[in-house]
Amino acid sequence: MTQTTLGEPMAVEMAKQQRQISVAEFFEKNRHLLGFDNPKKALLTTVKEAVDNSLDACEEAGILPEIKVDVFDMEEDRYRVRIEDNGPGIVKKHIPKVFASLLYGSKFHKLQQSRGQQGIGISASVMYAQLTTGRPVKIKSKIGPDEQAYYFELKIDTEKNKPEIVTEETIEWDKDHGLQIELDLEGTYRKGKRSIDEYIKQTSIVNPHVTLIYTNPRSEQLIFTRAAEQLPREPKEIKPHPDGVELGLLTKMLERTNTRTLTGFLQEEFTRVGRGTAEDICENATLRSDRVPSRMKRKHAEQLLKGIQQTDIMNPPTDCISPIGEELLEKGMRKEVNAEFYCTVTRKPEVYRGYPFQIEVGIAYGGEQSKDSTVNVLRYANRVPLLYQKGACAFTQTAGDVNWKTYGLDQSGNNVPRGPATIVVHMASPWVPFTSESKEAIAHYDEILDEVKLAMQQAGRKLQKYTKKKTRIKKEKKKRNMIEQYLPHVAVGLKELLDLTSAEEKEIVEKLEAVLQEDRGELEDIEFDPDANPEYDEEFAKIGREDDESD
Amino acid sequence: MTQTTLGEPMAVEMAKQQRQISVAEFFEKNRHLLGFDNPKKALLTTVKEAVDNSLDACEEAGILPEIKVDVFDMEEDRYRVRIEDNGPGIVKKHIPKVFASLLYGSKFHKLQQSRGQQGIGISASVMYAQLTTGRPVKIKSKIGPDEQAYYFELKIDTEKNKPEIVTEETIEWDKDHGLQIELDLEGTYRKGKRSIDEYIKQTSIVNPHVTLIYTNPRSEQLIFTRAAEQLPREPKEIKPHPDGVELGLLTKMLERTNTRTLTGFLQEEFTRVGRGTAEDICENATLRSDRVPSRMKRKHAEQLLKGIQQTDIMNPPTDCISPIGEELLEKGMRKEVNAEFYCTVTRKPEVYRGYPFQIEVGIAYGGEQSKDSTVNVLRYANRVPLLYQKGACAFTQTAGDVNWKTYGLDQSGNNVPRGPATIVVHMASPWVPFTSESKEAIAHYDEILDEVKLAMQQAGRKLQKYTKKKTRIKKEKKKRNMIEQYLPHVAVGLKELLDLTSAEEKEIVEKLEAVLQEDRGELEDIEFDPDANPEYDEEFAKIGREDDESD
């Protein structure tokens, strides 16, 4: 049956149904890919996308962020989310596309670290709101004290992935500059794990330059005041690094360059390639250094790629990445966990697929943490906490692959270890590879897995020193107890053997004890002091731990 | 610093970088979302996308599929993948877009079960091949015996998400109709788990109407000949079901309908709504049944949605779904696993978000399966095996949520159970919600989780009968052994007490034994007979188990 009843080939009939699908239609149908698979997550995702955008915009404009987050319960499973920032605002012309068109943004083609990267997030929230309540998004924007403020109500035409302007007007807004976004959507609010409350708290841990004023649907206000008046170092935009560049990208770059020689091309289009390195690459590729890049064929591009792979090239510059830093990471952890021992590791930047990235790991050990539960792994990407899809994340997998027994934690097989510890992992990069558009878990690239493992092992060795010392002291104490216990019996024995007086016996015991003590040295105290950590904030630590254990 | 050095608001400067991103650019950069995160997976994904497309096309055209899969090792980590089918072919005009434009396809807007659904897969493979080897995809197509065959070489212009035709010509092709696709890409070939070999095998288990001729890069040929000459029932295309329809979709449908009354709209645009049901819905919605749909406002749409939710509506028709079926599923399992006991469950179709779906579960217990390892969970969606992302899959999670101890398997906490068993789960639906575009795991929709759980419990109860019986017989045997062991001693005692002759003693023992046997009834044999399953194919079962245990 390869013919229809009309005698036409089946392929002709089947061809009639072929058509282009808009990216908005695609994500409308596949909205779980964007973090909207259930009402609780939908609410969190919406808050997260808006706050992340506000933080990015403020930092890019050099403004210390102050962000108000209000979530109102509108009853019947509907919530109103309103986020207001003191950022630079958005120029009128761009507002519709930024909020009501998917894959529209400024960060996709830039090699610069930021929270948002693909121009999907907030438009997806607008689409979800529209889908569940039929209501448009409401935007206020003002870009400077002497500028007009604008008000928009927007919907998305999903078939065309284009904005539909419902209302557009000028308004008075008593504010120098900033942005406000308001959305009505179906959702579920719960406290506890993976809640908005927890997301806000974890954001404040690694973003001490931010003030967050959050009012939850129960009308409880939580204020996280900034602890630092300094913005993080502004990450610089960089060119691609030759390591990890692929044939496809290289070919495209060769076609498009304005440079006239191969060495010029290498120096101009890549980071970390000077005259010398460029010539080394050409030599390793057996290509003349004065070849015209745009006239090179595929086989030459292949040769060039091999040449690059055979040449030692300096690691990418670190100024395109803004890590949290060992000190700040420890400070954040101290606030959250009351432990005995803290250590942090910030690795040097590395490269995957031409993108630089940097891994940081912190461990908080002992103290008030339970000995019998799985270690708590807190995951961050570009200072954004990752709350969902733990199991799918490269960080979690690597936490299982490290041999933690060596470092003093319990572990069965390749599972996340058990014991009184919290492990924080942070990846900073101009391009973080997430396992889905909802940006909840890091994809399993070998280069990233390796770096995370090394960072964990490095932190693990610091931990090991502490746990070993602790074990040694424990053993020592046991021995001393034994000595103290048996010494009187030894004394009695000696007294009888040597026929000593009670005074002589006492003297001998004292001498023996002194010798033994001297031998073993001073016993340093390593007991946990719950009040030793001035950073620890009990109330703060509690947020996101109460009420709810459900997904 | 909300002004640039030129005195312009920062927002103006920042606006200059805003731009639209093509969906191809997006997936090129995020290619792990499409299953290309490492070379081994890239190779598998490419074969999978091509084979799935061939199967869909053949079945839609009513042709029994015969598919040749060749994977050649081209050295230096490059592979050539060639897939040839006897399907209906593709008309010339559509070939470039089908293979070299993302989000172009025929299945996205159709409510009909198929393997492919979003028009991304094969174009993504073409993009990956281009990226890693710079080579175009090569296509041969012929749509009928009297038609011209065409040959194309295609690339994707990722910036525009448009095809670029490198070569286009008519050719001679000694074949009535069919399609051949050839791709050169970087990859890694391994046997073992999650290998192409395993994918091909698992495909043949649930698609007995397919002949697959597969030559792997080691030049080993595996031929899976079709076992059934009948195509699966062709799934019918259906209209949306009112249950689970959302406000956004409902509003869109109301705007676009050509119907003139609300009852007409409900009957015309939805499945399972007749005159009576339509009137019930209107009544529950407190809306007049002769309202003009296109003039209804948002608040009326909300009322209508509530009306729908309050009305009992028949489940969607089953003919839009083509499940494997209990018998066939068991047959497939028997081929793969040599077990003592098999049971299968095909649930009735259910609805999530307006899409019907159907869950099937099979269990193979005991026999040659290891008692000490985790139960093997084989996952399928629309007859396609899911090999990756086990941990992220709703099926795996549910397998942990069921209380298997009741049914005779070991289980700790909410983990997948341990014991000598294999569990197969299949979801058939016109719209399967995957956790990513690479279609490797099922998303966590409550309605789906619930159905999978019910299906597992239902199969579990069947298993329980068997495991209980087995336990009972074991106990029984133990008792009988005791009796047999102690009977002679009892006899000796009786002999002494009653002063019996040896003959009398023997008689008494025999009588006692007979009485006890009678009491306990016949002991049915439930021992495993390794040769009892004529379907089991040792060689077949081995495929995908050898060589490689890595990811």
PDB file of N, CA and C in Angstrom, chain A residues 45-93:
ATOM      1  N   THR A  45       9.745  28.645  39.273  1.00  0.00           N
ATOM      2  CA  THR A  45      10.455  28.980  38.035  1.00  0.00           C
ATOM      3  C   THR A  45      10.202  30.431  37.637  1.00  0.00           C
ATOM      4  N   THR A  46       8.952  30.871  37.782  1.00  0.00           N
ATOM      5  CA  THR A  46       8.603  32.240  37.403  1.00  0.00           C
ATOM      6  C   THR A  46       9.361  33.256  38.252  1.00  0.00           C
ATOM      7  N   VAL A  47       9.372  33.042  39.568  1.00  0.00           N
ATOM      8  CA  VAL A  47      10.102  33.945  40.455  1.00  0.00           C
ATOM      9  C   VAL A  47      11.589  33.941  40.096  1.00  0.00           C
ATOM     10  N   LYS A  48      12.117  32.743  39.888  1.00  0.00           N
ATOM     11  CA  LYS A  48      13.532  32.561  39.612  1.00  0.00           C
ATOM     12  C   LYS A  48      13.944  33.290  38.326  1.00  0.00           C
ATOM     13  N   GLU A  49      13.188  33.115  37.275  1.00  0.00           N
ATOM     14  CA  GLU A  49      13.546  33.747  36.000  1.00  0.00           C
ATOM     15  C   GLU A  49      13.558  35.270  36.140  1.00  0.00           C
ATOM     16  N   ALA A  50      12.549  35.800  36.828  1.00  0.00           N
ATOM     17  CA  ALA A  50      12.458  37.253  36.965  1.00  0.00           C
ATOM     18  C   ALA A  50      13.591  37.797  37.836  1.00  0.00           C
ATOM     19  N   VAL A  51      13.870  37.125  38.954  1.00  0.00           N
ATOM     20  CA  VAL A  51      14.933  37.600  39.854  1.00  0.00           C
ATOM     21  C   VAL A  51      16.304  37.493  39.177  1.00  0.00           C
ATOM     22  N   ASP A  52      16.551  36.371  38.507  1.00  0.00           N
ATOM     23  CA  ASP A  52      17.830  36.199  37.808  1.00  0.00           C
ATOM     24  C   ASP A  52      18.035  37.313  36.782  1.00  0.00           C
ATOM     25  N   ASN A  53      16.996  37.638  36.032  1.00  0.00           N
ATOM     26  CA  ASN A  53      17.091  38.722  35.051  1.00  0.00           C
ATOM     27  C   ASN A  53      17.411  40.054  35.727  1.00  0.00           C
ATOM     28  N   SER A  54      16.734  40.327  36.835  1.00  0.00           N
ATOM     29  CA  SER A  54      16.969  41.581  37.545  1.00  0.00           C
ATOM     30  C   SER A  54      18.417  41.678  38.019  1.00  0.00           C
ATOM     31  N   LEU A  55      18.925  40.578  38.586  1.00  0.00           N
ATOM     32  CA  LEU A  55      20.304  40.577  39.076  1.00  0.00           C
ATOM     33  C   LEU A  55      21.279  40.811  37.931  1.00  0.00           C
ATOM     34  N   ASP A  56      21.077  40.117  36.822  1.00  0.00           N
ATOM     35  CA  ASP A  56      21.953  40.296  35.659  1.00  0.00           C
ATOM     36  C   ASP A  56      21.951  41.745  35.191  1.00  0.00           C
ATOM     37  N   ALA A  57      20.758  42.315  35.072  1.00  0.00           N
ATOM     38  CA  ALA A  57      20.644  43.676  34.540  1.00  0.00           C
ATOM     39  C   ALA A  57      21.321  44.683  35.463  1.00  0.00           C
ATOM     40  N   CYS A  58      21.073  44.571  36.770  1.00  0.00           N
ATOM     41  CA  CYS A  58      21.692  45.479  37.730  1.00  0.00           C
ATOM     42  C   CYS A  58      23.207  45.382  37.646  1.00  0.00           C
ATOM     43  N   GLU A  59      23.737  44.173  37.670  1.00  0.00           N
ATOM     44  CA  GLU A  59      25.186  44.002  37.665  1.00  0.00           C
ATOM     45  C   GLU A  59      25.799  44.533  36.386  1.00  0.00           C
ATOM     46  N   GLU A  60      25.123  44.279  35.268  1.00  0.00           N
ATOM     47  CA  GLU A  60      25.673  44.754  34.004  1.00  0.00           C
ATOM     48  C   GLU A  60      25.710  46.280  33.981  1.00  0.00           C
ATOM     49  N   ALA A  61      24.715  46.902  34.617  1.00  0.00           N
ATOM     50  CA  ALA A  61      24.666  48.367  34.638  1.00  0.00           C
ATOM     51  C   ALA A  61      25.473  48.957  35.796  1.00  0.00           C
ATOM     52  N   GLY A  62      26.083  48.114  36.603  1.00  0.00           N
ATOM     53  CA  GLY A  62      26.887  48.606  37.719  1.00  0.00           C
ATOM     54  C   GLY A  62      26.064  49.143  38.884  1.00  0.00           C
ATOM     55  N   ILE A  63      24.885  48.586  39.083  1.00  0.00           N
ATOM     56  CA  ILE A  63      24.002  49.038  40.166  1.00  0.00           C
ATOM     57  C   ILE A  63      23.944  47.965  41.249  1.00  0.00           C
ATOM     58  N   LEU A  64      24.049  48.357  42.518  1.00  0.00           N
ATOM     59  CA  LEU A  64      23.873  47.385  43.600  1.00  0.00           C
ATOM     60  C   LEU A  64      22.395  46.982  43.627  1.00  0.00           C
ATOM     61  N   PRO A  65      22.078  45.709  43.425  1.00  0.00           N
ATOM     62  CA  PRO A  65      20.673  45.315  43.249  1.00  0.00           C
ATOM     63  C   PRO A  65      19.850  45.383  44.533  1.00  0.00           C
ATOM     64  N   GLU A  66      18.656  45.932  44.400  1.00  0.00           N
ATOM     65  CA  GLU A  66      17.668  45.858  45.469  1.00  0.00           C
ATOM     66  C   GLU A  66      16.388  45.369  44.813  1.00  0.00           C
ATOM     67  N   ILE A  67      15.966  44.176  45.218  1.00  0.00           N
ATOM     68  CA  ILE A  67      14.870  43.522  44.498  1.00  0.00           C
ATOM     69  C   ILE A  67      13.734  43.186  45.444  1.00  0.00           C
ATOM     70  N   LYS A  68      12.525  43.593  45.037  1.00  0.00           N
ATOM     71  CA  LYS A  68      11.343  43.254  45.835  1.00  0.00           C
ATOM     72  C   LYS A  68      10.594  42.127  45.157  1.00  0.00           C
ATOM     73  N   VAL A  69      10.312  41.079  45.916  1.00  0.00           N
ATOM     74  CA  VAL A  69       9.574  39.939  45.377  1.00  0.00           C
ATOM     75  C   VAL A  69       8.290  39.794  46.180  1.00  0.00           C
ATOM     76  N   ASP A  70       7.144  39.914  45.512  1.00  0.00           N
ATOM     77  CA  ASP A  70       5.867  39.716  46.201  1.00  0.00           C
ATOM     78  C   ASP A  70       5.090  38.607  45.522  1.00  0.00           C
ATOM     79  N   VAL A  71       4.650  37.644  46.315  1.00  0.00           N
ATOM     80  CA  VAL A  71       3.806  36.587  45.766  1.00  0.00           C
ATOM     81  C   VAL A  71       2.494  36.610  46.541  1.00  0.00           C
ATOM     82  N   PHE A  72       1.392  36.868  45.826  1.00  0.00           N
ATOM     83  CA  PHE A  72       0.088  36.964  46.462  1.00  0.00           C
ATOM     84  C   PHE A  72      -0.757  35.742  46.140  1.00  0.00           C
ATOM     85  N   ASP A  73      -1.472  35.268  47.130  1.00  0.00           N
ATOM     86  CA  ASP A  73      -2.418  34.174  46.913  1.00  0.00           C
ATOM     87  C   ASP A  73      -3.732  34.768  46.410  1.00  0.00           C
ATOM     88  N   MET A  74      -4.127  34.465  45.173  1.00  0.00           N
ATOM     89  CA  MET A  74      -5.360  35.027  44.603  1.00  0.00           C
ATOM     90  C   MET A  74      -6.517  34.038  44.722  1.00  0.00           C
ATOM     91  N   GLU A  75      -6.293  32.967  45.454  1.00  0.00           N
ATOM     92  CA  GLU A  75      -7.280  31.898  45.656  1.00  0.00           C
ATOM     93  C   GLU A  75      -7.557  31.083  44.391  1.00  0.00           C
ATOM     94  N   GLU A  76      -8.162  29.917  44.608  1.00  0.00           N
ATOM     95  CA  GLU A  76      -8.407  28.960  43.518  1.00  0.00           C
ATOM     96  C   GLU A  76      -7.122  28.625  42.762  1.00  0.00           C
ATOM     97  N   ASP A  77      -6.022  28.387  43.494  1.00  0.00           N
ATOM     98  CA  ASP A  77      -4.735  27.984  42.907  1.00  0.00           C
ATOM     99  C   ASP A  77      -4.111  29.024  41.988  1.00  0.00           C
ATOM    100  N   ARG A  78      -4.555  30.274  42.129  1.00  0.00           N
ATOM    101  CA  ARG A  78      -3.915  31.303  41.312  1.00  0.00           C
ATOM    102  C   ARG A  78      -3.040  32.191  42.174  1.00  0.00           C
ATOM    103  N   TYR A  79      -1.918  32.591  41.611  1.00  0.00           N
ATOM    104  CA  TYR A  79      -0.985  33.469  42.322  1.00  0.00           C
ATOM    105  C   TYR A  79      -0.596  34.648  41.449  1.00  0.00           C
ATOM    106  N   ARG A  80      -0.378  35.782  42.116  1.00  0.00           N
ATOM    107  CA  ARG A  80       0.167  36.945  41.419  1.00  0.00           C
ATOM    108  C   ARG A  80       1.615  37.105  41.860  1.00  0.00           C
ATOM    109  N   VAL A  81       2.523  37.137  40.895  1.00  0.00           N
ATOM    110  CA  VAL A  81       3.940  37.310  41.186  1.00  0.00           C
ATOM    111  C   VAL A  81       4.343  38.697  40.716  1.00  0.00           C
ATOM    112  N   ARG A  82       4.935  39.492  41.624  1.00  0.00           N
ATOM    113  CA  ARG A  82       5.385  40.819  41.224  1.00  0.00           C
ATOM    114  C   ARG A  82       6.833  41.009  41.652  1.00  0.00           C
ATOM    115  N   ILE A  83       7.688  41.307  40.691  1.00  0.00           N
ATOM    116  CA  ILE A  83       9.112  41.521  40.968  1.00  0.00           C
ATOM    117  C   ILE A  83       9.463  42.934  40.531  1.00  0.00           C
ATOM    118  N   GLU A  84      10.081  43.668  41.436  1.00  0.00           N
ATOM    119  CA  GLU A  84      10.481  45.037  41.093  1.00  0.00           C
ATOM    120  C   GLU A  84      11.946  45.235  41.421  1.00  0.00           C
ATOM    121  N   ASP A  85      12.704  45.814  40.464  1.00  0.00           N
ATOM    122  CA  ASP A  85      14.116  46.046  40.733  1.00  0.00           C
ATOM    123  C   ASP A  85      14.482  47.515  40.551  1.00  0.00           C
ATOM    124  N   ASN A  86      15.697  47.854  40.956  1.00  0.00           N
ATOM    125  CA  ASN A  86      16.231  49.201  40.774  1.00  0.00           C
ATOM    126  C   ASN A  86      17.254  49.215  39.638  1.00  0.00           C
ATOM    127  N   GLY A  87      17.051  48.299  38.662  1.00  0.00           N
ATOM    128  CA  GLY A  87      18.007  48.145  37.560  1.00  0.00           C
ATOM    129  C   GLY A  87      17.885  49.239  36.517  1.00  0.00           C
ATOM    130  N   PRO A  88      18.560  49.040  35.387  1.00  0.00           N
ATOM    131  CA  PRO A  88      18.610  50.082  34.368  1.00  0.00           C
ATOM    132  C   PRO A  88      17.314  50.227  33.563  1.00  0.00           C
ATOM    133  N   GLY A  89      16.354  49.327  33.756  1.00  0.00           N
ATOM    134  CA  GLY A  89      15.151  49.353  32.936  1.00  0.00           C
ATOM    135  C   GLY A  89      15.434  48.841  31.533  1.00  0.00           C
ATOM    136  N   ILE A  90      14.389  48.777  30.715  1.00  0.00           N
ATOM    137  CA  ILE A  90      14.556  48.298  29.330  1.00  0.00           C
ATOM    138  C   ILE A  90      13.962  49.357  28.403  1.00  0.00           C
ATOM    139  N   VAL A  91      14.665  49.658  27.317  1.00  0.00           N
ATOM    140  CA  VAL A  91      14.145  50.676  26.401  1.00  0.00           C
ATOM    141  C   VAL A  91      12.829  50.191  25.800  1.00  0.00           C
ATOM    142  N   LYS A  92      11.938  51.162  25.578  1.00  0.00           N
ATOM    143  CA  LYS A  92      10.567  50.880  25.171  1.00  0.00           C
ATOM    144  C   LYS A  92      10.470  49.885  24.011  1.00  0.00           C
ATOM    145  N   LYS A  93      11.260  50.146  22.982  1.00  0.00           N
ATOM    146  CA  LYS A  93      11.174  49.366  21.750  1.00  0.00           C
ATOM    147  C   LYS A  93      11.385  47.867  21.993  1.00  0.00           C
TER     148      LYS A  93
END
